[in-house]
Coordinates of C-alpha atoms in Angstrom, one line a residue:
M303 CA -65.5 -33.5 -83.1
S304 CA -61.0 -28.7 -83.2
P305 CA -58.7 -25.7 -83.2
N306 CA -58.2 -22.9 -84.4
K307 CA -59.0 -20.1 -86.8
A308 CA -55.6 -18.6 -86.3
F309 CA -53.7 -22.0 -86.6
I310 CA -54.0 -23.0 -90.2
F311 CA -51.7 -25.7 -91.0
L312 CA -52.5 -26.2 -94.7
A313 CA -49.4 -28.5 -95.1
L314 CA -51.2 -31.1 -93.0
L315 CA -53.9 -31.3 -95.5
S316 CA -51.5 -32.7 -98.1
F317 CA -50.1 -34.5 -95.2
S318 CA -46.4 -34.1 -94.5
P319 CA -44.8 -37.1 -92.8
Q320 CA -42.3 -34.8 -91.1
L321 CA -45.3 -32.9 -89.4
F322 CA -46.9 -36.0 -88.5
L323 CA -43.8 -37.2 -86.8
S324 CA -43.4 -34.1 -84.9
F325 CA -47.0 -34.4 -83.7
S326 CA -46.5 -37.9 -82.7
S327 CA -43.3 -37.2 -80.7
A328 CA -45.0 -34.4 -79.0
Q329 CA -47.9 -36.7 -78.1
Q330 CA -45.4 -39.3 -76.7
D331 CA -44.4 -36.7 -74.3
N332 CA -47.7 -35.4 -73.2
G333 CA -47.6 -37.3 -69.9
L334 CA -50.4 -39.9 -70.8
L335 CA -49.8 -43.5 -70.3
M336 CA -51.7 -46.8 -71.1
N337 CA -53.2 -48.1 -68.0
Y338 CA -52.2 -45.1 -66.0
Y339 CA -54.5 -46.2 -63.2
K340 CA -53.1 -49.8 -62.8
E341 CA -51.7 -49.2 -59.3
S342 CA -53.8 -46.3 -58.0
C343 CA -57.2 -47.7 -59.0
P344 CA -56.8 -51.0 -60.7
Q345 CA -60.6 -51.4 -61.6
A346 CA -61.0 -47.9 -63.1
E347 CA -61.2 -48.8 -66.7
E348 CA -63.4 -51.9 -65.9
I349 CA -65.9 -49.8 -63.9
I350 CA -66.3 -47.3 -66.6
K351 CA -66.8 -50.0 -69.2
E352 CA -69.5 -51.7 -67.0
Q353 CA -71.3 -48.4 -66.3
V354 CA -71.4 -47.5 -70.0
K355 CA -72.9 -50.9 -70.7
L356 CA -75.3 -50.6 -68.0
L357 CA -76.3 -47.0 -69.1
Y358 CA -76.6 -48.2 -72.8
K359 CA -79.1 -50.9 -71.9
R360 CA -81.2 -48.3 -70.2
H361 CA -80.8 -45.4 -72.5
K362 CA -79.4 -46.1 -75.8
N363 CA -78.7 -42.6 -76.6
T364 CA -76.1 -42.3 -74.0
A365 CA -73.6 -43.8 -76.5
F366 CA -74.2 -41.0 -78.9
S367 CA -73.7 -38.5 -76.1
W368 CA -70.3 -40.0 -75.1
L369 CA -69.2 -39.9 -78.8
R370 CA -70.3 -36.2 -79.2
N371 CA -68.6 -35.3 -75.6
I372 CA -65.1 -36.3 -76.7
F373 CA -65.5 -34.0 -80.0
H374 CA -67.1 -31.1 -78.1
D375 CA -64.5 -31.3 -75.1
C376 CA -61.3 -32.4 -76.7
A377 CA -61.5 -30.2 -79.8
V378 CA -61.7 -26.9 -77.8
Q379 CA -58.0 -26.3 -76.9
S380 CA -57.6 -29.2 -74.4
C381 CA -59.0 -32.5 -73.5
D382 CA -59.7 -31.5 -69.8
A383 CA -63.6 -31.9 -69.2
S384 CA -64.1 -28.2 -69.4
L385 CA -67.3 -29.2 -71.2
L386 CA -68.7 -30.9 -68.0
L387 CA -68.7 -27.5 -66.0
T388 CA -71.9 -26.1 -65.4
S389 CA -72.5 -22.3 -65.4
T390 CA -71.6 -20.2 -62.4
R391 CA -72.3 -16.6 -61.5
R392 CA -68.9 -15.7 -63.0
S393 CA -68.7 -18.1 -65.9
L394 CA -71.0 -19.5 -68.6
S395 CA -70.9 -23.2 -69.3
E396 CA -69.8 -24.6 -72.7
Q397 CA -73.1 -26.5 -72.5
E398 CA -75.1 -23.3 -73.1
H399 CA -73.4 -22.3 -76.2
D400 CA -75.3 -22.8 -79.6
R401 CA -72.7 -25.0 -80.8
S402 CA -73.6 -27.5 -78.0
F403 CA -77.2 -27.8 -79.0
G404 CA -78.5 -31.2 -78.5
L405 CA -75.8 -32.3 -75.9
R406 CA -77.3 -34.1 -73.1
N407 CA -77.0 -37.1 -70.6
F408 CA -74.3 -35.1 -68.5
R409 CA -75.9 -36.5 -65.4
Y410 CA -74.9 -39.9 -66.2
I411 CA -71.2 -38.8 -66.2
D412 CA -71.8 -38.2 -62.6
T413 CA -73.3 -41.7 -62.2
I414 CA -70.0 -43.1 -63.6
K415 CA -67.9 -40.7 -61.5
E416 CA -69.8 -41.8 -58.3
A417 CA -69.1 -45.6 -58.9
L418 CA -65.5 -44.6 -59.4
E419 CA -65.4 -42.5 -56.2
R420 CA -66.9 -45.4 -54.2
E421 CA -63.9 -47.5 -55.4
C422 CA -61.0 -45.0 -55.5
P423 CA -61.9 -41.6 -54.0
G424 CA -60.2 -38.6 -55.6
V425 CA -58.2 -40.6 -58.0
V426 CA -60.0 -40.8 -61.5
S427 CA -60.3 -37.5 -63.4
C428 CA -63.5 -36.5 -65.1
S429 CA -61.5 -35.9 -68.3
D430 CA -60.5 -39.6 -68.2
I431 CA -64.0 -40.5 -67.6
L432 CA -65.1 -38.5 -70.7
V433 CA -62.5 -40.0 -73.0
L434 CA -63.0 -43.7 -71.9
S435 CA -66.8 -43.5 -71.9
A436 CA -66.4 -42.3 -75.6
R437 CA -64.2 -45.3 -76.2
D438 CA -66.5 -47.7 -74.7
G439 CA -69.6 -46.1 -76.1
I440 CA -68.1 -46.5 -79.6
V441 CA -68.0 -50.2 -78.9
S442 CA -71.5 -50.1 -77.8
L443 CA -72.4 -48.8 -81.2
G444 CA -70.6 -51.6 -83.1
G445 CA -67.4 -49.6 -83.6
P446 CA -63.9 -50.6 -83.1
Y447 CA -62.2 -50.9 -79.5
I448 CA -59.6 -48.2 -79.5
P449 CA -56.8 -48.5 -76.8
L450 CA -56.5 -45.0 -75.3
K451 CA -53.9 -43.6 -72.8
T452 CA -55.1 -42.1 -69.5
G453 CA -53.5 -39.6 -66.9
R454 CA -55.5 -36.5 -67.9
R455 CA -56.3 -34.0 -65.2
D456 CA -59.3 -31.7 -65.1
G457 CA -59.4 -28.0 -66.0
R458 CA -60.9 -25.5 -63.8
K459 CA -62.6 -23.1 -66.3
S460 CA -65.1 -23.0 -69.1
R461 CA -63.6 -22.5 -72.5
V462 CA -67.0 -21.0 -73.8
D463 CA -65.3 -18.0 -75.2
L464 CA -63.0 -20.3 -77.4
L465 CA -65.8 -22.6 -78.8
E466 CA -66.3 -20.9 -82.1
A467 CA -62.5 -20.5 -82.9
Y468 CA -61.7 -24.2 -82.3
L469 CA -64.8 -26.2 -82.9
P470 CA -65.6 -27.0 -86.6
D471 CA -69.1 -26.2 -87.5
H472 CA -71.5 -28.1 -89.9
N473 CA -72.2 -24.9 -91.8
E474 CA -68.5 -24.0 -92.3
S475 CA -66.6 -24.7 -95.5
I476 CA -64.8 -27.9 -95.8
S477 CA -61.5 -25.9 -95.8
A478 CA -62.3 -24.4 -92.3
V479 CA -63.1 -27.9 -91.1
L480 CA -59.9 -29.3 -92.5
D481 CA -57.8 -26.5 -91.1
K482 CA -59.3 -26.8 -87.6
F483 CA -58.6 -30.4 -87.4
G484 CA -55.3 -30.1 -89.1
A485 CA -54.3 -27.8 -86.2
M486 CA -54.7 -30.8 -83.8
G487 CA -52.7 -33.1 -86.2
I488 CA -55.5 -34.8 -87.7
N489 CA -55.1 -35.3 -91.4
T490 CA -57.6 -35.4 -94.3
P491 CA -58.5 -39.2 -94.1
G492 CA -58.7 -38.7 -90.3
V493 CA -61.2 -35.9 -90.8
V494 CA -63.3 -37.9 -93.2
A495 CA -63.3 -40.7 -90.7
L496 CA -64.4 -38.6 -87.7
L497 CA -67.2 -37.2 -89.6
G498 CA -68.4 -40.9 -90.0
A499 CA -69.8 -40.5 -86.6
H500 CA -72.7 -38.8 -88.2
S501 CA -73.4 -42.5 -89.1
V502 CA -75.3 -42.7 -85.9
G503 CA -77.8 -40.6 -83.8
R504 CA -80.0 -37.8 -85.3
T505 CA -79.9 -34.3 -86.5
H506 CA -82.4 -31.8 -85.1
C507 CA -84.6 -29.9 -87.6
T508 CA -82.9 -26.4 -86.4
K509 CA -79.8 -27.7 -88.0
L510 CA -81.0 -28.5 -91.5
V511 CA -84.2 -26.4 -92.3
H512 CA -82.0 -24.0 -94.2
R513 CA -81.6 -27.0 -96.8
L514 CA -85.5 -27.2 -97.1
Y515 CA -86.8 -23.6 -96.8
P516 CA -87.7 -21.4 -98.5
E517 CA -86.5 -23.8 -101.3
V518 CA -85.1 -27.3 -101.2
D519 CA -81.4 -27.4 -101.8
P520 CA -81.0 -28.9 -105.3
A521 CA -78.1 -30.8 -104.1
L522 CA -80.2 -33.1 -102.0
N523 CA -81.4 -36.6 -103.4
P524 CA -84.9 -36.2 -104.6
E525 CA -85.9 -39.4 -103.1
H526 CA -84.8 -38.4 -99.5
I527 CA -86.6 -34.8 -99.5
P528 CA -90.3 -36.2 -98.7
H529 CA -88.9 -38.0 -95.6
M530 CA -86.9 -34.9 -94.5
L531 CA -90.0 -32.7 -95.1
K532 CA -92.2 -35.0 -93.2
K533 CA -89.9 -34.9 -90.2
C534 CA -89.1 -31.2 -90.4
P535 CA -92.6 -29.6 -91.5
D536 CA -91.7 -26.0 -90.0
S537 CA -89.4 -23.7 -91.7
I538 CA -88.6 -22.3 -88.1
P539 CA -88.8 -25.4 -85.8
D540 CA -89.2 -25.1 -82.1
P541 CA -85.8 -26.0 -80.7
K542 CA -87.3 -27.6 -77.7
A543 CA -89.6 -29.8 -79.8
V544 CA -88.5 -33.4 -80.6
Q545 CA -88.2 -32.7 -84.5
Y546 CA -85.3 -34.5 -86.0
V547 CA -84.1 -36.9 -88.8
R548 CA -82.0 -39.8 -88.3
N549 CA -78.5 -39.5 -89.7
D550 CA -78.7 -43.0 -91.3
R551 CA -82.1 -44.4 -91.9
G552 CA -80.7 -47.7 -92.7
T553 CA -78.6 -48.5 -89.6
P554 CA -79.3 -45.5 -87.2
M555 CA -77.8 -47.3 -84.0
I556 CA -74.6 -48.8 -85.6
L557 CA -71.4 -47.0 -86.3
D558 CA -70.6 -48.2 -89.8
N559 CA -69.5 -47.0 -93.3
N560 CA -73.1 -46.8 -94.5
Y561 CA -72.7 -43.0 -93.9
Y562 CA -70.3 -42.7 -96.7
R563 CA -72.6 -44.5 -99.2
N564 CA -75.4 -42.2 -98.1
I565 CA -73.4 -39.1 -98.7
L566 CA -72.2 -40.2 -102.1
D567 CA -75.7 -40.7 -102.8
N568 CA -76.6 -37.0 -101.9
K569 CA -78.4 -38.0 -98.7
G570 CA -76.2 -36.2 -96.3
L571 CA -78.3 -34.1 -94.0
L572 CA -75.7 -31.3 -93.2
I573 CA -73.8 -29.1 -95.6
V574 CA -70.5 -30.5 -94.4
D575 CA -71.8 -34.0 -95.3
H576 CA -72.4 -32.9 -98.9
Q577 CA -69.1 -31.2 -99.1
L578 CA -67.2 -34.1 -97.8
A579 CA -68.6 -36.2 -100.6
H580 CA -67.8 -33.9 -103.4
D581 CA -64.7 -31.8 -102.4
K582 CA -61.7 -33.2 -104.3
R583 CA -59.6 -33.3 -101.2
T584 CA -61.9 -35.6 -99.2
K585 CA -64.1 -37.4 -102.0
P586 CA -61.2 -40.1 -102.6
Y587 CA -61.3 -41.0 -98.9
V588 CA -65.2 -41.1 -98.7
K589 CA -65.2 -43.5 -101.7
K590 CA -62.4 -45.7 -100.1
M591 CA -64.4 -45.8 -96.8
A592 CA -67.7 -46.5 -98.6
K593 CA -66.0 -49.6 -99.8
S594 CA -64.1 -50.7 -96.8
Q595 CA -65.4 -50.7 -93.3
D596 CA -61.9 -51.8 -92.1
Y597 CA -60.3 -48.7 -93.6
F598 CA -62.9 -46.5 -92.0
F599 CA -62.3 -48.1 -88.6
K600 CA -58.5 -47.8 -88.9
E601 CA -58.7 -44.1 -89.9
F602 CA -61.4 -43.4 -87.3
S603 CA -59.3 -45.0 -84.5
K604 CA -56.2 -43.0 -85.3
A605 CA -58.3 -39.8 -85.4
I606 CA -60.0 -40.4 -82.1
T607 CA -56.6 -41.3 -80.4
L608 CA -55.3 -37.8 -81.6
L609 CA -58.4 -36.2 -80.5
S610 CA -58.2 -37.9 -77.1
E611 CA -54.5 -36.7 -76.7
N612 CA -55.0 -33.1 -77.8
N613 CA -53.2 -30.8 -75.2
P614 CA -54.1 -32.7 -72.0
L615 CA -53.3 -31.3 -68.5
T616 CA -51.1 -33.8 -66.8
G617 CA -48.6 -33.9 -63.9
T618 CA -49.3 -30.9 -61.6
K619 CA -51.6 -29.0 -63.9
G620 CA -55.4 -28.9 -63.3
E621 CA -56.9 -31.1 -60.6
I622 CA -58.9 -34.3 -60.0
R623 CA -62.6 -32.9 -59.7
K624 CA -64.6 -34.5 -56.9
Q625 CA -67.7 -33.7 -59.0
C626 CA -67.4 -33.5 -62.7
S627 CA -69.9 -30.5 -63.0
V628 CA -68.1 -28.1 -60.6
A629 CA -64.3 -27.3 -60.0
N630 CA -63.1 -28.2 -56.6
K631 CA -63.4 -25.3 -53.9
Q632 CA -59.6 -25.3 -53.1
H633 CA -56.9 -25.5 -55.7
H634 CA -53.2 -24.7 -56.0
E635 CA -52.7 -24.0 -59.7
E636 CA -54.8 -22.6 -62.5
P637 CA -54.3 -24.7 -65.8

């Protein structure tokens, strides 16, 4: 789901065409290509798509994981699969950070990687697997198919120390969220569309009890409160317990514009959901997306594309990991 406390491009929030053109031209030169593997591994994208489908049949929640992965990886300085690295003696994994709470299914990324290694050893990067699994996961959830470029290479180090500076948090002000996404070239309707990912999946009680205890947030729709209290009966929930509220009770497994109708009706679970529906900069787009799924999908597709092309490693930078959870033992260049 983006950089950086230091880089606050306020102009992007009002959306300057010149700025957008400069971001667009920068992204055209970032070394990524459509169908990058067409000669080196022609079946690569098909293998990823088939694996995502198979995994979705067995474990429906994998699609939510793929969607979260692209946000948690690509928003933190670079789309380089640093998220997938596990902790070592010298380095803490991004997966261990509080902001990564609830992320899971990383072992199934390894399943996809193994299928690719059988077909084309040492060719397809983990960062491209992460991005394309998100694209195909979005389709599994009823969302749009988004053509995305490939050719990313993998980073060698965790970016855990940069997480809080780059990754927007659900408890931050809407201004901070807009600024962090804006620094990646994602404009206000793009931010509103990306948060539409809250249309699927669930929110753990640890993330929302501050809206229920010691007193219920008066901004919440009174009709929604009994359900939330029933699902989250403890003011200090056990983070290891399976206590959560579905983000969208109506269509919890479908990526759709129901989220926007819910937040306009004060049924958003997180502070950022509530702010999105009421801040004067974002509310017009929330209303537009509540009325038009096509408009939501159009802006969502543009924003996912920008996210997927954020500062990739290409050319001789980085490496192609043999295993997605660990950097290769030998390397020539630090990214």
